[in-house]
CSV table of C-alpha atoms in Angstrom, one decimal:
chain,number,residue,atom,x,y,z
A,16,UNK,CA,-0.1,0.0,0.2
A,17,UNK,CA,1.2,3.9,0.0
A,18,UNK,CA,3.3,4.8,2.8
A,19,UNK,CA,2.5,8.7,3.8
A,20,UNK,CA,3.0,11.3,0.9
A,21,UNK,CA,4.3,15.0,1.9
A,22,UNK,CA,3.6,17.3,-0.5
A,23,UNK,CA,6.3,19.7,-1.9
A,24,UNK,CA,9.1,17.5,-1.8
A,25,UNK,CA,10.7,20.8,-1.8
A,26,UNK,CA,9.7,24.7,-1.2
A,27,UNK,CA,11.6,27.5,-1.7
A,28,UNK,CA,10.0,31.1,-0.2
A,29,UNK,CA,11.1,34.6,0.6
A,30,UNK,CA,11.2,35.9,4.5
A,31,UNK,CA,8.3,36.7,5.4
A,32,UNK,CA,6.1,34.9,3.7
A,33,UNK,CA,3.5,32.1,4.5
A,34,UNK,CA,3.8,28.3,3.5
A,35,UNK,CA,1.8,24.9,3.7
A,36,UNK,CA,4.0,21.9,4.1
A,37,UNK,CA,1.1,18.7,3.2
A,38,UNK,CA,1.1,15.4,4.8
A,39,UNK,CA,-1.1,12.1,3.4
A,40,UNK,CA,-1.1,9.4,6.2
A,41,UNK,CA,-1.0,5.6,5.6
A,42,UNK,CA,-4.4,5.0,5.7
A,43,UNK,CA,-5.6,3.7,8.7
A,44,UNK,CA,-3.1,5.6,10.9
A,45,UNK,CA,-4.5,7.5,13.4
A,46,UNK,CA,-1.3,9.1,14.5
A,47,UNK,CA,0.7,12.0,12.9
A,48,UNK,CA,3.9,13.6,13.6
A,49,UNK,CA,5.7,16.6,12.7
A,50,UNK,CA,9.5,16.1,12.8
A,51,UNK,CA,12.1,18.8,11.3
A,52,UNK,CA,15.4,18.4,10.4
A,53,UNK,CA,18.5,20.9,10.4
A,54,UNK,CA,21.7,19.5,8.4
A,55,UNK,CA,23.3,17.8,10.5
A,56,UNK,CA,21.3,17.4,13.3
A,57,UNK,CA,18.7,14.4,13.6
A,58,UNK,CA,14.7,15.5,13.2
A,59,UNK,CA,13.4,17.6,16.2
A,60,UNK,CA,10.1,17.2,17.4
A,61,UNK,CA,7.0,19.9,16.8
A,62,UNK,CA,3.2,18.6,17.2
A,63,UNK,CA,1.8,15.1,17.8
A,64,UNK,CA,-2.0,14.1,16.4
A,65,UNK,CA,-4.0,11.1,17.9
A,66,UNK,CA,-7.1,11.3,15.3
A,67,UNK,CA,-8.1,15.1,14.7
A,68,UNK,CA,-6.5,16.7,17.8
A,69,UNK,CA,-3.3,17.8,18.6
A,70,UNK,CA,-1.9,15.9,22.0
A,71,UNK,CA,1.5,17.7,21.6
A,72,UNK,CA,2.3,20.6,20.1
A,73,UNK,CA,4.7,21.0,22.7
A,74,UNK,CA,7.5,21.3,19.7
A,75,UNK,CA,6.7,24.1,17.9
A,76,UNK,CA,9.5,26.4,17.7
A,77,UNK,CA,6.5,29.1,18.6
A,78,UNK,CA,3.6,31.1,16.8
A,79,UNK,CA,4.8,31.6,13.8
A,80,UNK,CA,3.9,27.7,13.2
A,81,UNK,CA,0.7,25.7,13.1
A,82,UNK,CA,-0.6,22.5,12.5
A,83,UNK,CA,-4.0,20.8,11.3
A,84,UNK,CA,-5.6,17.7,10.6
A,85,UNK,CA,-8.8,18.4,10.3
A,86,UNK,CA,-10.9,14.8,9.2
A,87,UNK,CA,-8.0,13.3,10.4
A,88,UNK,CA,-6.5,12.2,8.0
A,89,UNK,CA,-4.4,14.2,5.8
A,90,UNK,CA,-2.5,17.5,8.0
A,91,UNK,CA,-1.5,20.8,6.9
A,92,UNK,CA,2.0,22.0,8.5
A,93,UNK,CA,1.5,26.5,8.8
A,94,UNK,CA,4.3,28.7,9.2
A,95,UNK,CA,3.8,32.0,9.5
A,96,UNK,CA,6.5,35.0,8.4
A,97,UNK,CA,9.0,32.8,7.5
A,98,UNK,CA,12.3,33.2,8.0
A,99,UNK,CA,15.7,31.9,6.7
A,100,UNK,CA,15.9,29.7,10.0
A,101,UNK,CA,13.0,28.3,9.3
A,102,UNK,CA,14.8,26.0,5.9
A,103,UNK,CA,15.2,22.8,7.1
A,104,UNK,CA,13.4,19.0,6.0
A,105,UNK,CA,9.7,18.6,7.3
A,106,UNK,CA,10.1,15.1,8.0
A,107,UNK,CA,5.5,13.5,8.6
A,108,UNK,CA,5.0,10.2,10.3
A,109,UNK,CA,2.1,8.5,11.2
A,110,UNK,CA,1.6,5.0,13.0
A,111,UNK,CA,-1.2,3.6,13.8
A,112,UNK,CA,-2.9,3.7,17.2
A,113,UNK,CA,-0.5,0.8,19.8
A,114,UNK,CA,1.5,1.8,21.4
A,115,UNK,CA,5.3,1.3,20.6
A,116,UNK,CA,4.4,0.8,16.8
A,117,UNK,CA,6.9,2.2,14.4
A,118,UNK,CA,6.8,6.0,12.8
A,119,UNK,CA,6.5,5.0,9.5
A,120,UNK,CA,8.1,8.8,8.0
A,121,UNK,CA,7.2,10.4,4.4
A,122,UNK,CA,10.4,11.3,2.6
A,123,UNK,CA,9.5,14.9,3.8
A,124,UNK,CA,9.6,18.4,2.8
A,125,UNK,CA,12.6,20.7,1.9
A,126,UNK,CA,11.6,23.8,2.9
A,127,UNK,CA,14.5,26.9,2.0
A,128,UNK,CA,13.8,30.7,2.9
A,129,UNK,CA,15.8,33.1,1.1
B,15,UNK,CA,15.8,15.5,29.9
B,16,UNK,CA,14.8,13.1,28.2
B,17,UNK,CA,18.5,12.8,25.8
B,18,UNK,CA,19.7,9.8,23.5
B,19,UNK,CA,23.3,10.0,22.8
B,20,UNK,CA,24.7,8.0,19.6
B,21,UNK,CA,28.9,7.2,18.7
B,22,UNK,CA,30.3,8.3,16.9
B,23,UNK,CA,29.3,10.8,15.1
B,24,UNK,CA,30.5,9.8,12.0
B,25,UNK,CA,32.9,7.0,10.4
B,26,UNK,CA,34.9,5.7,7.4
B,27,UNK,CA,34.7,2.1,6.9
B,28,UNK,CA,35.7,0.0,3.1
B,29,UNK,CA,33.6,-2.5,1.9
B,30,UNK,CA,33.7,-5.6,3.5
B,31,UNK,CA,34.1,-4.0,6.6
B,32,UNK,CA,32.1,-4.5,10.3
B,33,UNK,CA,30.8,-2.0,12.4
B,34,UNK,CA,29.4,-0.9,15.6
B,35,UNK,CA,27.0,1.8,16.1
B,36,UNK,CA,26.6,2.5,19.6
B,37,UNK,CA,23.6,4.4,21.8
B,38,UNK,CA,23.6,5.4,24.8
B,39,UNK,CA,19.8,6.4,26.4
B,40,UNK,CA,18.4,8.5,30.0
B,41,UNK,CA,14.6,8.2,29.2
B,42,UNK,CA,11.3,8.6,31.0
B,43,UNK,CA,9.5,5.7,30.9
B,44,UNK,CA,11.2,3.7,29.0
B,45,UNK,CA,9.2,1.2,26.4
B,46,UNK,CA,11.1,1.0,23.0
B,47,UNK,CA,14.4,1.5,21.0
B,48,UNK,CA,14.8,2.2,17.7
B,49,UNK,CA,16.9,2.6,14.8
B,50,UNK,CA,16.3,3.6,11.8
B,51,UNK,CA,18.5,4.2,8.1
B,52,UNK,CA,18.2,7.5,7.4
B,53,UNK,CA,19.6,8.0,3.4
B,54,UNK,CA,18.4,11.0,1.1
B,55,UNK,CA,14.8,11.2,2.0
B,56,UNK,CA,12.6,9.4,5.2
B,57,UNK,CA,14.4,7.0,8.0
B,58,UNK,CA,13.2,3.2,7.0
B,59,UNK,CA,12.1,1.7,10.2
B,60,UNK,CA,15.2,-1.9,11.1
B,61,UNK,CA,14.4,-2.5,14.9
B,62,UNK,CA,12.5,-2.2,17.6
B,63,UNK,CA,13.8,-4.0,21.2
B,64,UNK,CA,11.9,-3.7,23.8
B,65,UNK,CA,13.7,-6.2,25.6
B,66,UNK,CA,17.6,-6.7,26.8
B,67,UNK,CA,19.6,-9.0,25.5
B,68,UNK,CA,17.1,-10.3,22.9
B,69,UNK,CA,19.2,-10.0,18.5
B,70,UNK,CA,17.2,-8.6,16.5
B,71,UNK,CA,18.7,-9.6,12.7
B,72,UNK,CA,18.0,-8.8,9.0
B,73,UNK,CA,20.3,-10.5,7.2
B,74,UNK,CA,23.7,-8.5,6.9
B,75,UNK,CA,22.4,-6.3,9.7
B,76,UNK,CA,21.5,-6.9,13.5
B,77,UNK,CA,20.9,-5.1,17.0
B,78,UNK,CA,20.5,-5.9,20.9
B,79,UNK,CA,19.5,-3.7,23.8
B,80,UNK,CA,20.9,-3.9,28.0
B,81,UNK,CA,18.5,-2.3,30.0
B,82,UNK,CA,20.7,-2.6,32.8
B,83,UNK,CA,23.3,-0.1,31.3
B,84,UNK,CA,21.1,2.1,28.6
B,85,UNK,CA,22.7,1.0,25.2
B,86,UNK,CA,21.6,-0.6,22.6
B,87,UNK,CA,24.5,-1.5,19.5
B,88,UNK,CA,23.7,-2.0,15.6
B,89,UNK,CA,26.2,-4.4,14.4
B,90,UNK,CA,26.6,-4.0,10.0
B,91,UNK,CA,28.6,-7.5,8.9
B,92,UNK,CA,30.3,-7.0,5.3
B,93,UNK,CA,29.5,-3.5,4.8
B,94,UNK,CA,28.5,-2.7,1.6
B,95,UNK,CA,28.2,0.3,-0.3
B,96,UNK,CA,24.3,0.5,-0.2
B,97,UNK,CA,24.8,0.2,3.7
B,98,UNK,CA,25.9,4.1,3.3
B,99,UNK,CA,23.3,6.3,5.3
B,100,UNK,CA,22.2,8.2,9.0
B,101,UNK,CA,21.4,5.6,11.2
B,102,UNK,CA,19.3,6.8,13.6
B,103,UNK,CA,18.3,5.2,17.4
B,104,UNK,CA,14.9,6.6,18.9
B,105,UNK,CA,13.4,6.1,21.9
B,106,UNK,CA,9.5,6.8,22.1
B,107,UNK,CA,8.2,9.0,25.8
B,108,UNK,CA,5.8,6.8,27.6
B,109,UNK,CA,3.9,9.8,28.6
B,110,UNK,CA,0.0,10.5,28.0
B,111,UNK,CA,0.6,12.5,24.9
B,112,UNK,CA,1.0,8.6,23.5
B,113,UNK,CA,4.6,8.3,21.1
B,114,UNK,CA,6.1,10.8,21.3
B,115,UNK,CA,10.3,10.5,19.9
B,116,UNK,CA,13.5,11.0,21.0
B,117,UNK,CA,16.2,11.3,18.4
B,118,UNK,CA,19.8,10.4,18.4
B,119,UNK,CA,22.4,12.7,16.4
B,120,UNK,CA,23.2,9.5,14.4
B,121,UNK,CA,25.1,8.8,13.3
B,122,UNK,CA,27.0,9.3,9.0
B,123,UNK,CA,27.8,6.0,8.2
B,124,UNK,CA,30.4,5.8,4.6
B,125,UNK,CA,30.6,2.1,3.2
B,126,UNK,CA,34.3,3.2,1.0
B,127,UNK,CA,34.4,-0.3,-2.7
């Protein structure tokens, strides 16, 4: 079956602009995560959804970052007033509800803020 | 604060060599430890370890967990150039939020022909 799908794969935007990154998880996976990965570092947790609700958004760096998952499937990560420091690969992952089940990652969106 | 530390940060070997990657962790309410391989894009799942002393194997890769000493190792025997990647060690936090992961910084492995 299809894996986690993220679009776009690459996004270049100017400083100050608004961007949306989309994640389509594996069908039936109720848990969805957003991570951010900078060059040479491990993924950094941003936000976790269980169903439609954000169960943990403690990793969002500031109020310019927001994510939604209105129907419990597709999620959108939104970044307002982008800054050059937001440049990174944004990874989405999903897993089944079972505790401890492995995460399945998408290929990520590489965001470059110029 | 929960943390996962991997060593070495990077490693260069030649095809046919055997490598051992290390991961130490301090995680509240430890439940499991996972290894991922990350090439150009998404991390791909390798192993999930929950019990000490039980080796997981998949082809030339194997991994084992020591819950007393709080570490895990990933072994790769007879390395091939296709093994070149970043290997991530990950520990889920057993909190009410569910399956939040604490990632190590990764070990970058380069296998030369």
